Short mmCIF file of C-alpha atoms in Angstrom, two decimals:
data_model
loop_
_atom_site.label_atom_id
_atom_site.label_comp_id
_atom_site.label_asym_id
_atom_site.label_seq_id
_atom_site.Cartn_x
_atom_site.Cartn_y
_atom_site.Cartn_z
CA MET A 1 19.32 18.27 10.68
CA PRO A 2 15.90 19.85 9.61
CA ALA A 3 13.25 20.02 12.00
CA ALA A 4 11.22 17.68 9.46
CA GLU A 5 13.42 15.17 9.87
CA ILE A 6 13.52 14.64 13.85
CA PHE A 7 11.29 12.38 15.37
CA ILE A 8 11.19 10.61 18.84
CA GLN A 9 11.34 7.00 18.76
CA ALA A 10 8.06 5.30 20.26
CA THR A 11 6.13 8.56 20.03
CA GLU A 12 3.44 9.78 17.81
CA THR A 13 6.14 11.25 15.43
CA ASP A 14 7.84 7.78 15.07
CA PRO A 15 7.67 6.62 11.48
CA ASP A 16 6.93 3.12 12.87
CA VAL A 17 4.36 4.24 15.30
CA ILE A 18 2.26 5.87 12.43
CA ALA A 19 2.47 2.93 9.93
CA ARG A 20 1.37 0.83 12.87
CA GLY A 21 -1.50 2.87 13.86
CA ALA A 22 -2.49 3.32 10.68
CA VAL A 23 -2.77 -0.43 9.70
CA ARG A 24 -4.56 -1.22 12.90
CA GLU A 25 -6.89 1.73 12.59
CA ALA A 26 -7.64 0.05 9.48
CA HIS A 27 -8.08 -3.45 10.64
CA GLU A 28 -10.16 -2.78 13.24
CA ARG A 29 -12.90 -0.82 10.88
CA LEU A 30 -12.97 -3.68 8.49
CA LEU A 31 -13.25 -6.29 11.41
CA SER A 32 -16.07 -4.62 13.55
CA GLY A 33 -17.81 -3.36 10.22
CA LEU A 34 -17.93 -7.46 9.48
CA ALA A 35 -18.68 -8.65 13.01
CA ASP A 36 -21.90 -5.81 13.01
CA LEU A 37 -23.13 -7.22 9.59
CA THR A 38 -22.90 -11.01 10.61
CA THR A 39 -24.16 -10.83 13.65
CA THR A 40 -27.17 -13.14 13.97
CA GLN A 41 -30.56 -11.50 14.24
CA PRO A 42 -33.52 -13.15 15.67
CA VAL A 43 -35.97 -13.60 13.00
CA ALA A 44 -38.81 -14.62 15.20
CA GLN A 45 -38.79 -10.36 15.99
CA GLY A 46 -39.23 -10.09 12.57
CA SER A 47 -35.70 -8.44 11.80
CA GLU A 48 -34.60 -8.01 8.20
CA PRO A 49 -31.41 -10.27 7.00
CA ARG A 50 -28.60 -7.60 6.44
CA SER A 51 -27.27 -9.58 3.48
CA ALA A 52 -27.38 -6.64 1.33
CA GLU A 53 -25.23 -4.17 3.57
CA LEU A 54 -22.95 -7.13 4.13
CA VAL A 55 -22.32 -7.46 0.19
CA ASP A 56 -22.30 -3.82 0.11
CA PHE A 57 -19.44 -3.77 2.55
CA CYS A 58 -17.48 -6.43 1.36
CA LEU A 59 -17.56 -5.36 -2.46
CA HIS A 60 -16.57 -1.87 -1.86
CA GLU A 61 -15.14 -1.44 2.03
CA VAL A 62 -12.87 -4.87 1.97
CA ARG A 63 -12.08 -4.91 -1.59
CA ARG A 64 -11.01 -1.02 -1.52
CA TYR A 65 -8.63 -2.02 1.47
CA LEU A 66 -7.04 -5.24 -0.34
CA THR A 67 -6.71 -2.99 -3.37
CA THR A 68 -4.74 -0.22 -1.23
CA ALA A 69 -2.90 -2.92 1.11
CA ASP A 70 -1.83 -4.82 -2.51
CA ARG A 71 -0.59 -1.81 -3.77
CA ASP A 72 1.07 -0.36 -0.45
CA LEU A 73 2.32 -2.90 1.12
CA TYR A 74 2.55 -6.05 -0.73
CA GLY A 75 4.02 -4.52 -3.69
CA PRO A 76 7.21 -2.91 -2.00
CA ALA A 77 7.30 -6.33 0.00
CA THR A 78 7.86 -8.31 -3.37
CA GLU A 79 11.01 -5.85 -4.22
CA ASP A 80 13.07 -7.69 -1.45
CA ASP A 81 14.16 -11.29 -1.32
CA GLU A 82 13.58 -11.35 2.40
CA THR A 83 10.05 -10.24 2.10
CA ARG A 84 8.78 -11.45 -0.97
CA LEU A 85 7.45 -14.96 -0.15
CA LEU A 86 5.45 -13.22 2.29
CA ALA A 87 4.06 -10.90 0.02
CA ASP A 88 3.46 -13.64 -2.44
CA ALA A 89 1.61 -15.36 0.56
CA LEU A 90 -0.44 -12.74 1.35
CA ARG A 91 -1.90 -12.27 -2.06
CA VAL A 92 -2.93 -15.87 -2.14
CA GLY A 93 -4.83 -14.79 0.75
CA ALA A 94 -6.25 -11.88 -0.67
CA ALA A 95 -7.18 -13.62 -3.74
CA ALA A 96 -9.23 -16.27 -1.59
CA VAL A 97 -10.99 -13.54 0.22
CA ASN A 98 -11.67 -11.91 -3.30
CA ALA A 99 -13.33 -15.26 -4.21
CA GLN A 100 -15.40 -15.73 -1.24
CA ILE A 101 -16.72 -12.07 -2.19
CA ASP A 102 -17.75 -13.10 -5.30
CA GLU A 103 -19.62 -16.03 -4.18
CA LEU A 104 -21.16 -13.94 -1.62
CA ALA A 105 -22.79 -11.21 -3.93
CA THR A 106 -24.81 -14.26 -5.66
CA ALA A 107 -25.46 -15.75 -2.68
CA GLY A 108 -29.09 -16.22 -0.37
CA SER A 109 -29.22 -14.50 2.60
CA VAL A 110 -28.82 -18.24 4.52
CA ASP A 111 -25.43 -18.45 2.56
CA ALA A 112 -24.88 -15.04 2.97
CA ALA A 113 -24.61 -15.06 6.40
CA ARG A 114 -22.21 -18.34 6.48
CA LEU A 115 -19.81 -16.41 3.98
CA GLY A 116 -19.77 -13.36 5.94
CA VAL A 117 -18.36 -15.56 8.89
CA MET A 118 -15.72 -17.02 6.63
CA ILE A 119 -15.03 -13.85 5.00
CA MET A 120 -14.23 -12.39 8.38
CA ALA A 121 -12.19 -15.24 9.68
CA ALA A 122 -9.99 -15.60 6.57
CA LEU A 123 -9.71 -11.74 6.73
CA ASP A 124 -8.77 -11.48 10.37
CA THR A 125 -5.70 -14.00 9.64
CA GLN A 126 -4.91 -12.02 6.67
CA LEU A 127 -4.78 -8.73 8.93
CA GLN A 128 -2.96 -10.16 11.50
CA ILE A 129 -0.05 -11.37 9.26
CA GLU A 130 0.40 -7.92 8.06
CA GLU A 131 0.27 -6.35 11.04
CA SER A 132 2.68 -8.62 13.03
CA VAL A 133 4.83 -9.89 10.53
CA LEU A 134 5.03 -7.92 7.22
CA LEU A 135 4.96 -4.44 8.75
CA PRO A 136 7.83 -5.27 11.02
CA ALA A 137 9.57 -6.92 8.11
CA LEU A 138 9.16 -3.78 5.81
CA ALA A 139 10.54 -1.70 8.94
CA GLY A 140 13.35 -3.75 9.25
CA LEU A 141 14.30 -3.13 5.06
CA PRO A 142 17.34 -0.58 4.61
CA GLY A 143 16.07 2.82 3.36
CA VAL A 144 12.18 1.99 4.03
CA ASP A 145 10.17 4.30 5.81
CA PRO A 146 6.64 2.63 6.77
CA SER A 147 4.73 5.67 7.29
CA LEU A 148 5.28 6.69 3.80
CA LEU A 149 4.27 3.10 2.71
CA THR A 150 0.94 3.36 4.59
CA SER A 151 0.09 6.77 3.22
CA GLY A 152 -2.62 5.10 1.03
CA LEU A 153 -3.93 3.33 3.98
CA GLN A 154 -4.56 6.80 5.90
CA ALA A 155 -6.21 8.14 2.48
CA TYR A 156 -8.51 5.03 2.90
CA LEU A 157 -9.30 5.40 6.70
CA ALA A 158 -10.05 9.29 5.45
CA GLY A 159 -12.58 8.12 2.85
CA GLU A 160 -10.11 9.58 0.22
CA ARG A 161 -9.94 7.81 -3.15
CA VAL A 162 -6.37 6.87 -3.63
CA GLU A 163 -4.50 8.04 -6.64
CA GLN A 164 -1.15 6.92 -7.59
CA SER A 165 0.73 10.33 -8.40
CA THR A 166 2.18 10.75 -11.67
CA VAL A 167 4.65 13.00 -10.46
CA ILE A 168 6.79 13.00 -7.47
CA ASP A 169 8.78 16.29 -6.59
CA VAL A 170 11.40 15.09 -3.77
CA ARG A 171 12.10 18.79 -2.83
CA ARG A 172 8.78 18.62 -0.69
CA ILE A 173 10.04 15.59 0.96
CA ALA A 174 12.33 15.32 3.95
CA ARG A 175 15.88 13.98 3.16
CA GLY A 176 16.30 10.40 4.36
CA GLY A 177 12.39 9.71 3.13
CA ARG A 178 12.83 10.52 -0.37
CA HIS A 179 14.40 7.51 -2.03
CA PRO A 180 11.77 5.18 0.03
CA ARG A 181 8.98 7.36 -1.40
CA VAL A 182 10.56 6.94 -4.93
CA PHE A 183 11.11 3.24 -4.84
CA ALA A 184 7.52 2.65 -3.19
CA ARG A 185 5.88 4.74 -6.03
CA TYR A 186 8.18 2.41 -8.56
CA ALA A 187 6.85 -0.92 -6.73
CA GLY A 188 3.40 0.58 -7.60
CA LEU A 189 3.67 0.65 -11.55
CA ALA A 190 2.39 -2.08 -13.77
CA PRO A 191 5.17 -3.10 -16.57
CA GLY A 192 5.25 -0.49 -19.09
CA GLU A 193 3.93 2.63 -16.43
CA ALA A 194 5.95 5.20 -15.90
CA PHE A 195 6.37 8.39 -13.15
CA ILE A 196 8.02 11.78 -13.30
CA LEU A 197 10.68 12.52 -10.59
CA VAL A 198 11.20 16.62 -9.70
CA ASN A 199 14.23 17.38 -7.98
CA SER A 200 16.61 20.41 -7.78
CA HIS A 201 19.89 18.46 -8.72
CA ASP A 202 20.65 15.29 -11.11
CA PRO A 203 19.39 12.61 -8.99
CA LYS A 204 22.42 10.33 -9.93
CA PRO A 205 22.68 8.75 -6.40
CA LEU A 206 19.08 7.57 -6.98
CA ARG A 207 19.78 6.02 -10.24
CA ARG A 208 23.05 4.00 -9.14
CA GLU A 209 20.19 2.37 -6.25
CA PHE A 210 18.02 1.71 -9.16
CA GLU A 211 20.70 -0.05 -11.43
CA ALA A 212 21.69 -1.90 -8.00
CA ARG A 213 18.25 -3.36 -7.64
CA TYR A 214 16.70 -3.00 -10.81
CA ARG A 215 18.82 -3.17 -13.43
CA GLY A 216 17.24 -3.98 -16.97
CA ALA A 217 13.82 -3.89 -15.46
CA PHE A 218 13.61 0.04 -15.17
CA SER A 219 13.61 3.00 -17.72
CA TRP A 220 15.54 6.45 -16.98
CA ASP A 221 14.82 9.26 -19.41
CA TYR A 222 15.89 12.82 -18.60
CA LEU A 223 12.93 15.45 -19.57
CA GLN A 224 14.96 18.39 -18.00
CA ALA A 225 18.23 18.64 -17.11
CA GLY A 226 18.69 21.61 -14.73
CA PRO A 227 20.28 24.17 -14.38
CA GLU A 228 17.27 24.69 -11.34
CA GLU A 229 15.43 21.45 -12.02
CA TRP A 230 15.70 18.18 -13.05
CA ARG A 231 13.02 16.15 -14.31
CA VAL A 232 13.51 12.39 -14.85
CA ARG A 233 10.74 9.92 -16.03
CA ILE A 234 11.05 6.71 -14.60
CA GLY A 235 9.23 3.68 -15.84
CA ARG A 236 8.88 -0.30 -15.18
CA VAL A 237 10.01 -1.86 -18.37
CA ALA A 238 7.37 -3.91 -19.92
CA VAL A 239 8.46 -7.42 -20.30
CA ASP A 240 7.62 -9.18 -23.47
CA ALA A 241 5.32 -12.16 -22.98
#
């Protein structure tokens, strides 16, 4: 087995540990930031309200996290019957938090403090479900590598702008992680969008998996068929309204 595929379970090289660590770190950053900005300040001492900072944190930090989680965690979860309802419920919760952020953006300083506390409470529940229910459920799905699903969260933690790659060269991915990476990318596609898969051989086994899981919902077009490199455009079929 290649060295890149070897990990020691329950250590820092275990994919589950990597995923849990990234999710927990992101959650702690959000909740500690909100706790700091919603702490009551003594007006008698002339301290200025921090409502502007709170609005900025929610509009940028919280919303950036929710967008990343929707794509990297909720999206893949909707592709399996066992986790679809859970992902749908989390998306409802995220929509409620976003609605509160909209209200916060136009609120006065007094209402902003109240809304900040409400957002923190709602987000705390959301994040607890992600960490204690969703992530273990995803880890239990066949062929899913949680550390690949949370790569976007790791970029979020690093302050990087998360871009969805339009090309996935699976030759650079360890065996065992290739198909999960491809399916995670497919889950993030909007109807009509596509990405390009690059491989050193004809990915027929992967196509059979797509047929079994997404028959009629995906497109598969060969752009290059060997002899040393195969390129396939894989897309999510747009559904007519």
